[in-house]
């Protein structure tokens, strides 16, 4: 990886660590780092580090701002059991009073090595990204950043680590790190920089399987499955073929790649936080245990691997300059997440279709749902999309209740609509000779080779789009990203030959969510969604019939028209109300108090779909079709 912006690093480190900086007491040399996961089933990870040092004051840092997590999410509260020693002497430490992620100590005269022992307590419940649940009885996901302290004063690409790992007996593992040897259950990996180490998580588990996806690619691509059961590893041959096509289509889209090999780590467990995190040469994908076993579950999450794969180009290689950092302590500036995440969301959906993981029909249903959700988002009337990117670090963990008025990290889904519009505009402006694919290979492609970071600015992005198709792109983004837009940007759908409509037919994605996630979504009719498990209202759309009746988010639906509620009873009430003037009566429990909510609504069930608009050529089908045969 190539070093970036040393001067900024020093200035900001001085600002961020607002204590007096001591002389650097770290000697050059490789840090030995051993992680012991034998107690992972008991939710405790152990680590030992041996750091070459010189006598004098030293600051140890815990990684705080993690690439891809877009916030100060290092799980410092779960870092425990810290014991420092030099030779036989304990070395006392003192946490900084202003920066919780920094520890002060003094290396005694004569000492050349600091030994660090510490534990990490992977949480079982809530938590985002690497701070989320990472273990079950049968598996664990280990992000090195959760278990290490590193000396301040040098860049993360200069600090070298020699990592090793001990696994529970019989467990397998997956990682982008290169194995160097084994002694019993201890695995040694090649020496890497701190940047590469944090970029290379490890998945381990009792049930594991490696699937080669290389196909015709020049370098190796593997899928490492770790699951809570052998059954869950049973990926269908057609899914395997689609994942091979994903790799071929991804490389065809960008025209090159920036890894020595690529490892998809896929953890299948109901006890691990469900998310994906991008890395240069791998991705940490975590999904429910039975995802690969039935089509409904797979369809709902099929976009995850394509999304994380796209990030190897758009995020890791080309990165907005505010997100490219030399260490883990300097805050990110997240303004360009509408490119980093928004464009990746669009390309992720495109590649999910081109690879055959989705049918074109399912891809359109997904797009229709995104368009409908963003069209029923009153938060658009006060908050421009740009504010959701700048505030990303406070929005990731925000409550579902109130989300339509708050807006959450909308730059993912709204990015799909905006970049579809860019794609259709390029196709129109060039009379079909060019497309967003050309922009992707020009801007994100580059020479194939080692992982490196090539930061970009907003001005460079706008200029590069202008090279593909002459247009006032700055004005385009000013309107859609940086201004308040009460209406969702649906012109990409219209340009691509389709239109958003609502019918009584269930949307395929919503139908899957009802089945698998126990969500009943009446957002586009009554104006709320709820959990079918406990009747809890997930959110109510301000201005909707439900809001007018006084329904509160997080209240619990008990009965509909005097009868205990079920999804069928509620659907029946919607059908009855369509043919008469009586309101739908809900009995609702709100913080121990019961009340009746009257909803004056008579239009029946409404679910979003795309309908062909024959006035325009069908660009959407062209976009979603495979490039390769
Ligand atoms: Zn992403």
Coordinates of C-alpha atoms and ligand atoms in Angstrom, one line a residue:
X1 CA 0.0 0.0 0.0
X2 CA 1.2 3.4 -0.7
X3 CA 1.8 6.0 2.0
X4 CA -0.5 9.0 1.9
X5 CA -0.3 12.5 3.3
X6 CA 2.3 12.3 6.1
X7 CA 2.0 16.0 7.0
X8 CA -1.7 15.9 7.6
X9 CA -1.2 12.9 9.8
X10 CA 1.3 14.6 12.1
X11 CA -0.8 17.7 12.4
X12 CA -4.0 15.9 13.2
X13 CA -2.4 13.5 15.6
X14 CA -1.2 16.5 17.5
X15 CA -4.7 17.9 17.5
X16 CA -6.5 14.6 18.3
X17 CA -4.1 13.5 21.0
X18 CA -4.4 16.7 22.9
X19 CA -1.7 15.7 25.4
X20 CA 2.0 16.5 25.4
X21 CA 3.7 14.2 23.0
X22 CA 6.6 12.3 24.6
X23 CA 9.8 11.3 22.8
X24 CA 9.0 8.2 20.7
X25 CA 10.2 5.2 22.8
X26 CA 9.5 2.6 20.1
X27 CA 12.5 1.0 18.4
X28 CA 12.1 -0.1 14.8
X29 CA 11.5 -3.8 14.5
X30 CA 8.7 -6.2 14.1
X31 CA 5.9 -6.6 16.7
X32 CA 5.1 -10.2 17.5
X33 CA 1.4 -10.6 17.9
X34 CA -0.3 -13.8 19.0
X35 CA -4.0 -14.3 19.3
X36 CA -5.4 -17.3 21.2
X37 CA -9.0 -18.2 20.2
X38 CA -9.2 -21.4 22.2
X39 CA -11.7 -19.7 24.5
X40 CA -13.8 -18.1 21.7
X41 CA -16.8 -20.3 22.6
X42 CA -16.7 -18.7 26.1
X43 CA -16.7 -15.3 24.4
X44 CA -13.2 -14.3 25.4
X45 CA -10.2 -13.8 23.0
X46 CA -6.7 -13.5 24.4
X47 CA -3.7 -11.7 22.8
X48 CA 0.0 -11.2 23.5
X49 CA 2.1 -8.6 21.8
X50 CA 5.9 -8.1 22.1
X51 CA 6.9 -4.6 21.0
X52 CA 10.5 -3.5 20.5
X53 CA 11.0 -0.3 22.6
X54 CA 13.6 2.1 24.0
X55 CA 13.6 3.6 27.5
X56 CA 11.4 6.6 27.9
X57 CA 7.7 7.7 27.7
X58 CA 5.5 5.8 25.2
X59 CA 1.9 6.1 24.1
X60 CA 0.0 3.0 23.1
X61 CA -3.1 3.5 20.9
X62 CA -6.2 1.3 20.3
X63 CA -7.6 1.5 16.8
X64 CA -10.5 3.9 16.9
X65 CA -11.5 5.0 13.4
X66 CA -11.8 1.8 11.3
X67 CA -11.8 1.9 7.5
X68 CA -15.2 0.9 6.1
X69 CA -17.0 1.5 9.4
X70 CA -17.2 5.3 8.8
X71 CA -17.0 6.2 12.5
X72 CA -15.0 5.9 15.8
X73 CA -16.2 2.3 16.3
X74 CA -13.2 0.6 17.8
X75 CA -14.8 -1.5 20.6
X76 CA -12.6 -0.1 23.4
X77 CA -15.2 -0.9 26.1
X78 CA -14.6 -4.6 25.5
X79 CA -10.8 -4.3 25.7
X80 CA -9.9 -5.8 29.1
X81 CA -7.2 -7.5 31.1
X82 CA -4.4 -5.2 30.0
X83 CA -1.1 -6.1 31.6
X84 CA 2.2 -4.6 30.5
X85 CA 5.7 -5.7 31.4
X86 CA 9.3 -5.2 30.4
X87 CA 11.6 -8.1 31.4
X88 CA 10.2 -9.3 34.7
X89 CA 9.0 -5.8 35.7
X90 CA 5.3 -4.7 35.4
X91 CA 5.0 -1.4 33.6
X92 CA 2.2 0.8 34.9
X93 CA -0.1 2.5 32.4
X94 CA -2.5 5.5 32.6
X95 CA -5.3 6.1 30.2
X96 CA -5.4 9.5 28.7
X97 CA -8.0 11.7 30.4
X98 CA -9.3 13.1 27.0
X99 CA -8.7 10.4 24.5
X100 CA -10.0 7.1 25.8
X101 CA -8.2 5.1 23.1
X102 CA -4.7 6.2 24.3
X103 CA -2.5 4.9 27.2
X104 CA 0.6 6.5 28.6
X105 CA 3.5 4.6 30.1
X106 CA 7.2 4.8 30.7
X107 CA 9.6 2.2 29.5
X108 CA 12.2 1.6 32.2
X109 CA 15.9 2.1 31.5
X110 CA 17.5 -1.0 29.9
X111 CA 14.3 -2.5 28.6
X112 CA 14.2 -3.3 24.8
X113 CA 10.9 -5.1 24.7
X114 CA 7.4 -4.3 26.0
X115 CA 5.2 -7.4 26.6
X116 CA 1.5 -6.7 26.4
X117 CA -1.2 -9.2 27.5
X118 CA -4.8 -8.3 26.9
X119 CA -8.3 -9.8 26.3
X120 CA -11.2 -8.8 24.2
X121 CA -14.8 -9.7 25.1
X122 CA -16.7 -10.2 21.9
X123 CA -20.2 -9.0 22.7
X124 CA -23.2 -11.3 22.3
X125 CA -25.9 -8.6 21.7
X126 CA -26.0 -5.3 19.9
X127 CA -23.1 -3.5 18.3
X128 CA -22.1 -2.3 14.9
X129 CA -19.4 -3.8 12.6
X130 CA -16.4 -5.2 14.4
X131 CA -17.9 -4.0 17.7
X132 CA -20.8 -6.3 17.1
X133 CA -21.4 -10.0 18.0
X134 CA -18.6 -12.1 16.6
X135 CA -18.9 -15.6 18.2
X136 CA -21.1 -18.6 18.7
X137 CA -20.3 -21.9 20.3
X138 CA -19.0 -23.2 16.9
X139 CA -17.4 -20.2 15.2
X140 CA -15.8 -16.8 15.6
X141 CA -14.9 -13.8 13.5
X142 CA -11.7 -12.2 14.7
X143 CA -10.8 -8.6 13.6
X144 CA -7.2 -8.0 14.6
X145 CA -8.0 -4.4 15.5
X146 CA -10.1 -5.5 18.4
X147 CA -7.0 -7.1 20.1
X148 CA -4.1 -4.8 19.6
X149 CA -2.4 -1.8 21.0
X150 CA 0.3 -0.1 18.9
X151 CA 2.9 2.6 19.6
X152 CA 2.0 6.1 18.6
X153 CA 4.5 8.0 16.4
X154 CA 4.7 5.9 13.3
X155 CA 2.4 5.4 10.4
X156 CA 0.3 2.3 10.2
X157 CA 2.0 1.2 7.0
X158 CA 5.4 1.4 8.7
X159 CA 4.5 -0.6 11.8
X160 CA 5.2 -4.2 11.0
X161 CA 3.5 -7.2 12.7
X162 CA 4.3 -10.9 12.8
X163 CA 0.8 -12.4 13.5
X164 CA 0.0 -15.8 14.7
X165 CA -3.2 -17.5 15.8
X166 CA -4.2 -20.5 18.0
X167 CA -7.5 -22.1 17.1
X168 CA -9.8 -24.4 19.1
X169 CA -8.9 -28.0 18.2
X170 CA -10.3 -29.1 14.8
X171 CA -11.5 -25.7 13.7
X172 CA -10.7 -24.3 10.3
X173 CA -10.1 -20.7 9.3
X174 CA -10.2 -18.3 6.4
X175 CA -8.2 -15.0 5.9
X176 CA -6.5 -13.0 3.2
X177 CA -3.2 -13.4 5.2
X178 CA -0.7 -15.8 3.9
X179 CA 0.1 -18.8 6.1
X180 CA 3.8 -19.4 6.8
X181 CA 3.7 -22.5 8.9
X182 CA 2.1 -24.3 11.8
X183 CA 3.1 -25.8 15.1
X184 CA 0.2 -27.9 16.3
X185 CA -2.9 -25.7 16.4
X186 CA -0.8 -22.5 16.1
X187 CA -0.7 -20.9 12.7
X188 CA 2.0 -18.4 11.7
X189 CA 1.2 -15.8 9.0
X190 CA 3.6 -13.6 6.9
X191 CA 4.8 -10.3 8.4
X192 CA 2.5 -7.5 7.4
X193 CA 2.0 -3.8 8.2
X194 CA -0.5 -2.7 10.7
X195 CA -2.7 -1.4 7.8
X196 CA -2.7 -4.8 6.1
X197 CA -3.3 -6.6 9.4
X198 CA -6.4 -4.6 10.2
X199 CA -7.4 -5.1 6.6
X200 CA -7.3 -8.9 7.0
X201 CA -9.8 -10.4 9.5
X202 CA -9.9 -14.1 10.2
X203 CA -13.0 -16.3 10.4
X204 CA -12.7 -19.6 12.3
X205 CA -15.1 -22.4 13.0
X206 CA -15.8 -26.0 13.6
X207 CA -17.9 -26.2 10.3
X208 CA -15.9 -24.9 7.4
X209 CA -15.6 -25.3 3.6
X210 CA -13.5 -23.6 1.0
X211 CA -14.9 -23.1 -2.5
X212 CA -12.7 -22.1 -5.4
X213 CA -14.3 -19.4 -7.5
X214 CA -11.4 -18.5 -9.7
X215 CA -12.9 -19.7 -13.0
X216 CA -11.0 -17.9 -15.8
X217 CA -9.7 -15.1 -13.6
X218 CA -5.9 -14.6 -13.6
X219 CA -5.5 -14.8 -9.8
X220 CA -7.1 -17.0 -7.2
X221 CA -10.5 -16.2 -5.8
X222 CA -11.9 -18.3 -2.9
X223 CA -15.0 -18.4 -0.8
X224 CA -14.3 -19.4 2.8
X225 CA -17.5 -20.6 4.4
X226 CA -17.7 -20.9 8.2
X227 CA -21.1 -21.9 9.7
X228 CA -22.9 -23.1 12.8
X229 CA -23.7 -26.4 11.1
X230 CA -22.4 -28.6 8.2
X231 CA -25.8 -28.3 6.7
X232 CA -25.5 -24.6 6.3
X233 CA -22.4 -25.0 4.2
X234 CA -24.5 -26.7 1.5
X235 CA -24.3 -24.1 -1.2
X236 CA -26.2 -25.0 -4.4
X237 CA -24.1 -25.5 -7.6
X238 CA -26.1 -22.7 -9.3
X239 CA -25.1 -20.3 -6.6
X240 CA -21.5 -21.3 -7.0
X241 CA -21.7 -20.7 -10.7
X242 CA -23.3 -17.3 -10.1
X243 CA -20.5 -16.3 -7.8
X244 CA -17.9 -17.3 -10.4
X245 CA -19.7 -15.1 -12.9
X246 CA -19.7 -12.3 -10.2
X247 CA -16.0 -12.4 -10.3
X248 CA -15.8 -12.4 -14.1
X249 CA -18.4 -9.6 -14.4
X250 CA -16.7 -7.6 -11.7
X251 CA -13.3 -7.7 -13.4
X252 CA -15.0 -7.1 -16.8
X253 CA -16.7 -4.0 -15.4
X254 CA -13.5 -2.4 -14.0
X255 CA -11.1 -3.9 -16.4
X256 CA -8.5 -4.7 -13.7
X257 CA -8.1 -5.6 -10.0
X258 CA -6.0 -4.5 -7.1
X259 CA -5.3 -7.6 -5.1
X260 CA -2.8 -10.5 -5.2
X261 CA -5.7 -12.9 -4.6
X262 CA -9.2 -12.4 -3.3
X263 CA -10.9 -14.2 -0.3
X264 CA -14.6 -13.9 0.4
X265 CA -15.1 -14.7 4.1
X266 CA -18.7 -15.7 4.6
X267 CA -19.8 -16.5 8.2
X268 CA -23.2 -18.1 8.5
X269 CA -24.7 -17.8 12.0
X270 CA -27.7 -16.4 13.7
X271 CA -25.5 -15.3 16.6
X272 CA -23.1 -13.0 14.8
X273 CA -23.9 -9.4 13.8
X274 CA -25.2 -9.4 10.3
X275 CA -23.1 -7.1 8.0
X276 CA -20.4 -6.9 5.5
X277 CA -17.1 -5.1 5.7
X278 CA -14.9 -4.4 2.8
X279 CA -11.1 -5.0 2.6
X280 CA -8.6 -4.8 -0.2
X281 CA -8.0 -8.5 -0.6
X282 CA -11.0 -10.0 1.2
X283 CA -14.4 -9.1 2.7
X284 CA -16.0 -10.0 6.0
X285 CA -19.5 -11.1 5.2
X286 CA -21.8 -12.2 8.0
X287 CA -25.3 -13.7 7.3
X288 CA -27.9 -15.8 9.0
X289 CA -27.1 -19.5 9.2
X290 CA -29.6 -20.8 6.6
X291 CA -29.0 -18.1 4.0
X292 CA -27.6 -20.5 1.3
X293 CA -30.3 -23.1 1.8
X294 CA -33.4 -21.6 0.3
X295 CA -34.0 -19.1 -2.5
X296 CA -36.1 -16.7 -0.5
X297 CA -33.4 -16.2 2.1
X298 CA -30.6 -16.1 -0.5
X299 CA -32.5 -13.5 -2.7
X300 CA -32.8 -11.2 0.3
X301 CA -29.1 -11.2 0.9
X302 CA -27.6 -12.1 -2.5
X303 CA -26.4 -8.5 -2.9
X304 CA -24.0 -8.6 0.0
X305 CA -21.0 -10.3 -1.7
X306 CA -21.3 -8.2 -4.9
X307 CA -21.4 -5.0 -2.8
X308 CA -18.3 -5.9 -0.8
X309 CA -16.5 -7.1 -4.0
X310 CA -17.2 -3.8 -5.7
X311 CA -15.6 -2.1 -2.7
X312 CA -12.2 -3.6 -3.6
X313 CA -12.2 -0.9 -6.4
X314 CA -14.6 1.8 -5.1
X315 CA -13.5 2.3 -1.5
X316 CA -10.2 0.4 -1.1
X317 CA -8.3 1.3 -4.2
X318 CA -10.0 4.7 -5.1
X319 CA -11.0 6.3 -1.9
X320 CA -12.5 9.7 -1.1
X321 CA -9.6 11.7 0.3
X322 CA -11.5 12.3 3.6
X323 CA -11.6 8.6 4.1
X324 CA -8.0 7.8 3.3
X325 CA -6.0 7.9 6.6
X326 CA -2.5 6.8 7.6
X327 CA -3.5 5.6 11.1
X328 CA -6.7 4.7 13.0
X329 CA -6.9 7.7 15.2
X330 CA -7.6 10.5 12.8
X331 CA -11.3 11.2 12.2
X332 CA -12.8 10.5 8.8
X333 CA -14.6 13.1 6.7
X334 CA -17.4 11.1 5.3
X335 CA -19.0 13.6 2.8
X336 CA -18.3 11.5 -0.2
X337 CA -20.1 8.3 1.1
X338 CA -22.7 8.9 -1.6
X339 CA -19.9 7.7 -4.0
X340 CA -18.1 5.2 -1.7
X341 CA -21.4 3.5 -0.6
X342 CA -24.0 5.0 -3.0
X343 CA -22.2 4.0 -6.2
X344 CA -21.2 0.7 -4.7
X345 CA -24.9 0.0 -3.8
X346 CA -25.8 0.7 -7.4
X347 CA -23.0 -1.4 -8.9
X348 CA -23.7 -4.1 -6.3
X349 CA -27.3 -4.4 -7.6
X350 CA -26.1 -4.4 -11.2
X351 CA -23.6 -7.2 -10.6
X352 CA -26.0 -9.2 -8.5
X353 CA -28.2 -9.3 -11.7
X354 CA -25.4 -9.7 -14.2
X355 CA -24.0 -12.6 -12.3
X356 CA -27.4 -14.3 -12.2
X357 CA -27.6 -14.3 -8.4
X358 CA -30.8 -12.4 -9.1
X359 CA -33.3 -12.7 -11.9
X360 CA -34.0 -9.4 -13.8
X361 CA -37.5 -9.6 -12.3
X362 CA -36.2 -9.7 -8.7
X363 CA -33.7 -6.9 -9.4
X364 CA -36.6 -4.7 -10.6
X365 CA -38.6 -5.5 -7.5
X366 CA -35.6 -4.5 -5.4
X367 CA -35.3 -1.2 -7.3
X368 CA -39.1 -0.6 -7.0
X369 CA -38.9 -1.0 -3.2
X370 CA -36.0 1.3 -2.9
X371 CA -37.8 3.9 -5.0
X372 CA -41.0 3.6 -3.0
X373 CA -39.3 3.8 0.4
X374 CA -37.4 6.9 -0.6
X375 CA -40.6 8.4 -2.0
X376 CA -42.2 8.0 1.4
X377 CA -39.6 9.6 3.4
X378 CA -40.7 13.0 4.9
X379 CA -37.2 13.5 6.3
X380 CA -36.3 14.5 2.8
X381 CA -38.1 17.8 3.4
X382 CA -35.6 19.0 6.0
X383 CA -32.4 17.1 5.4
X384 CA -30.4 17.0 2.2
X385 CA -28.8 13.6 1.3
X386 CA -25.4 15.3 1.9
X387 CA -26.2 15.6 5.6
X388 CA -26.8 11.9 5.9
X389 CA -23.3 11.3 4.6
X390 CA -21.6 13.9 6.9
X391 CA -23.6 12.5 9.9
X392 CA -23.1 8.9 9.0
X393 CA -21.2 8.1 12.2
X394 CA -24.2 9.1 14.3
X395 CA -26.8 7.6 11.9
X396 CA -25.6 4.0 11.7
X397 CA -26.8 3.1 15.1
X398 CA -30.0 5.2 15.1
X399 CA -33.3 3.7 16.0
X400 CA -35.7 2.2 13.4
X401 CA -38.5 4.1 15.1
X402 CA -38.7 7.6 13.6
X403 CA -36.4 6.7 10.7
X404 CA -38.7 8.1 8.0
X405 CA -38.6 11.5 9.6
X406 CA -35.0 11.3 10.7
X407 CA -33.6 9.7 7.6
X408 CA -30.9 7.2 8.2
X409 CA -27.9 6.2 6.1
X410 CA -30.0 6.9 3.0
X411 CA -27.0 7.4 0.8
X412 CA -26.8 3.7 0.1
X413 CA -30.3 3.3 -1.4
X414 CA -30.6 6.8 -2.8
X415 CA -27.2 6.2 -4.4
X416 CA -28.8 3.4 -6.4
X417 CA -31.4 5.8 -7.9
X418 CA -28.9 8.7 -8.5
X419 CA -26.2 6.5 -10.1
X420 CA -28.9 4.8 -12.2
X421 CA -29.8 8.2 -13.5
X422 CA -26.1 9.0 -14.2
X423 CA -25.9 5.7 -16.1
X424 CA -29.0 6.5 -18.2
X425 CA -27.8 10.0 -18.9
X426 CA -24.4 8.8 -20.1
X427 CA -26.1 6.3 -22.4
X428 CA -28.5 9.0 -23.8
X429 CA -25.8 11.7 -24.2
X430 CA -23.5 9.3 -26.1
X431 CA -26.3 7.8 -28.2
X432 CA -25.7 4.4 -26.5
X433 CA -22.0 4.3 -27.2
X434 CA -21.0 4.8 -23.6
X435 CA -22.3 3.9 -20.1
X436 CA -21.4 4.1 -16.5
X437 CA -19.3 1.0 -17.1
X438 CA -16.9 3.2 -19.1
X439 CA -16.6 5.6 -16.2
X440 CA -16.0 2.7 -13.8
X441 CA -13.1 1.3 -15.8
X442 CA -11.6 4.8 -16.4
X443 CA -11.9 6.0 -12.8
X444 CA -11.6 2.8 -10.7
X445 CA -9.8 0.5 -13.0
X446 CA -6.1 1.5 -13.3
X447 CA -3.3 -1.1 -13.6
X448 CA -3.9 -4.5 -12.1
X449 CA -1.5 -5.2 -9.2
X450 CA -0.8 -4.9 -5.6
X451 CA -3.4 -3.3 -3.2
X452 CA -2.9 0.4 -3.0
X453 CA -4.9 3.5 -2.2
X454 CA -5.4 6.3 -4.8
X455 CA -7.4 9.0 -3.0
X456 CA -9.7 11.3 -5.0
X457 CA -11.6 14.5 -4.5
X458 CA -15.1 15.6 -5.5
X459 CA -13.6 17.8 -8.2
X460 CA -11.7 14.9 -9.7
X461 CA -14.8 12.8 -9.7
X462 CA -16.9 15.5 -11.5
X463 CA -14.1 16.0 -14.0
X464 CA -13.8 12.3 -14.7
X465 CA -17.5 12.0 -15.4
X466 CA -17.2 14.9 -17.8
X467 CA -14.6 13.0 -19.7
X468 CA -17.0 10.2 -20.3
X469 CA -20.0 12.4 -21.2
X470 CA -20.0 16.2 -21.4
X471 CA -22.7 17.4 -19.0
X472 CA -23.0 19.8 -16.0
X473 CA -22.4 17.0 -13.4
X474 CA -21.6 19.5 -10.7
X475 CA -25.1 21.0 -11.1
X476 CA -26.6 17.5 -11.3
X477 CA -25.1 16.5 -7.9
X478 CA -25.7 20.0 -6.4
X479 CA -29.4 19.4 -6.9
X480 CA -29.7 15.7 -6.0
X481 CA -27.1 15.5 -3.2
X482 CA -26.5 18.9 -1.7
X483 CA -30.0 20.4 -1.8
X484 CA -33.1 19.5 0.0
X485 CA -35.2 17.3 -2.4
X486 CA -38.7 16.6 -1.1
X487 CA -39.2 14.2 -4.0
X488 CA -37.1 11.0 -4.5
X489 CA -34.9 11.1 -7.7
X490 CA -36.9 8.7 -9.9
X491 CA -35.7 10.0 -13.3
X492 CA -33.2 7.2 -13.7
X493 CA -36.1 4.7 -13.6
X494 CA -38.1 6.8 -16.1
X495 CA -35.1 7.2 -18.4
X496 CA -34.4 3.5 -18.3
X497 CA -37.9 2.7 -19.7
X498 CA -39.8 1.9 -16.5
X499 CA -42.1 3.6 -14.0
X500 CA -42.9 3.1 -10.3
X501 CA -46.4 1.8 -9.7
X502 CA -48.3 0.4 -6.8
X503 CA -50.6 -2.6 -7.0
X504 CA -52.2 -5.1 -4.6
X505 CA -49.7 -7.7 -5.7
X506 CA -47.0 -8.2 -3.0
X507 CA -43.5 -7.0 -3.9
X508 CA -41.2 -10.0 -4.0
X509 CA -38.6 -8.4 -1.6
X510 CA -41.3 -7.4 0.9
X511 CA -42.9 -10.9 0.7
X512 CA -39.5 -12.4 1.5
X513 CA -39.0 -10.0 4.4
X514 CA -42.4 -11.0 5.7
X515 CA -41.5 -14.7 5.5
X516 CA -37.9 -14.6 6.8
X517 CA -37.6 -11.4 9.0
X518 CA -41.2 -11.5 10.2
X519 CA -41.8 -7.9 9.0
X520 CA -45.2 -6.8 7.6
X521 CA -44.7 -3.7 5.6
X522 CA -47.8 -1.5 5.1
X523 CA -45.8 1.7 4.5
X524 CA -47.4 2.4 1.2
X525 CA -51.0 1.9 2.3
X526 CA -51.7 2.5 6.0
X527 CA -48.2 4.1 6.5
X528 CA -46.5 1.8 9.0
X529 CA -44.6 -1.4 9.3
X530 CA -44.5 -3.9 12.1
X531 CA -43.0 -7.1 13.4
X532 CA -45.3 -10.1 13.0
X533 CA -43.6 -11.8 16.0
X534 CA -44.7 -9.3 18.7
X535 CA -46.8 -6.8 16.8
X536 CA -44.3 -4.0 17.5
X537 CA -44.6 -1.1 15.2
X538 CA -41.3 -0.5 13.5
X539 CA -42.0 3.0 12.2
X540 CA -44.9 5.2 11.2
X541 CA -44.7 7.6 8.3
X542 CA -45.5 11.2 9.3
X543 CA -48.5 12.4 7.3
X544 CA -49.8 8.9 6.6
X545 CA -53.2 7.6 7.5
X546 CA -51.8 5.7 10.5
X547 CA -50.0 8.8 11.7
X548 CA -53.2 10.8 11.3
X549 CA -55.0 8.2 13.5
X550 CA -52.3 8.7 16.2
X551 CA -50.3 5.4 15.8
X552 CA -46.9 5.7 17.6
X553 CA -43.7 4.0 16.5
X554 CA -42.6 1.3 19.0
X555 CA -46.2 0.7 20.2
X556 CA -47.6 -2.8 20.0
X557 CA -50.6 -3.8 17.8
X558 CA -53.0 -6.0 19.8
X559 CA -56.2 -6.2 17.8
X560 CA -57.8 -5.1 14.5
X561 CA -61.6 -4.4 14.4
X562 CA -62.0 -6.1 17.8
X563 CA -60.2 -9.2 16.9
X564 CA -56.6 -10.3 18.0
X565 CA -54.4 -9.2 15.2
X566 CA -52.6 -11.4 12.7
X567 CA -51.3 -10.4 9.3
X568 CA -54.3 -12.1 7.7
X569 CA -56.8 -10.2 10.0
X570 CA -55.1 -6.9 9.1
X571 CA -55.2 -7.7 5.4
X572 CA -58.8 -8.6 5.7
X573 CA -59.6 -5.3 7.4
X574 CA -57.9 -3.5 4.6
X575 CA -60.1 -5.4 2.1
X576 CA -63.3 -4.6 4.0
X577 CA -62.4 -0.9 4.4
X578 CA -61.9 -0.6 0.6
X579 CA -65.6 -1.3 0.2
X580 CA -67.1 0.9 3.0
X581 CA -66.6 4.2 4.8
X582 CA -65.8 2.9 8.3
X583 CA -62.3 3.5 9.6
X584 CA -60.0 0.5 10.4
X585 CA -59.9 0.2 14.2
X586 CA -56.6 -0.8 15.9
X587 CA -56.3 -1.6 19.6
X588 CA -52.7 -0.6 20.5
X589 CA -50.6 -0.8 23.6
X590 CA -48.3 2.1 24.0
X591 CA -46.0 2.0 27.1
X592 CA -48.5 0.0 29.2
X593 CA -51.5 2.1 28.1
X594 CA -54.2 0.8 25.7
X595 CA -56.0 2.9 23.2
X596 CA -58.0 2.7 20.0
X597 CA -56.4 4.1 16.8
X598 CA -58.9 4.9 14.0
X599 CA -57.4 4.8 10.5
X600 CA -59.5 6.4 7.8
X601 CA -58.0 4.6 4.8
X602 CA -59.9 2.9 1.9
X603 CA -57.5 2.1 -0.9
X604 CA -56.6 -1.5 0.0
X605 CA -53.1 -3.0 0.0
X606 CA -50.4 -1.2 -2.0
X607 CA -47.0 -2.6 -2.9
X608 CA -44.4 -1.1 -5.3
X609 CA -43.4 -2.5 -8.7
X610 CA -41.8 -1.3 -11.9
X611 CA -44.0 -1.2 -15.0
X612 CA -42.6 -0.9 -18.5
X613 CA -42.9 2.6 -19.9
X614 CA -43.0 1.9 -23.7
X615 CA -42.2 5.6 -24.6
X616 CA -38.6 4.9 -23.7
X617 CA -36.2 2.1 -24.7
X618 CA -35.6 -0.5 -22.1
X619 CA -32.2 0.6 -20.8
X620 CA -32.7 -1.1 -17.5
X621 CA -32.7 -4.6 -19.0
X622 CA -29.6 -3.7 -20.9
X623 CA -27.9 -2.5 -17.7
X624 CA -28.9 -5.6 -15.8
X625 CA -27.9 -8.1 -18.5
X626 CA -24.6 -9.9 -18.3
X627 CA -21.7 -8.4 -20.2
X628 CA -20.1 -11.8 -20.7
X629 CA -21.6 -14.9 -22.2
Ligands
LIG1 ZN1 -20.5 -0.7 1.6

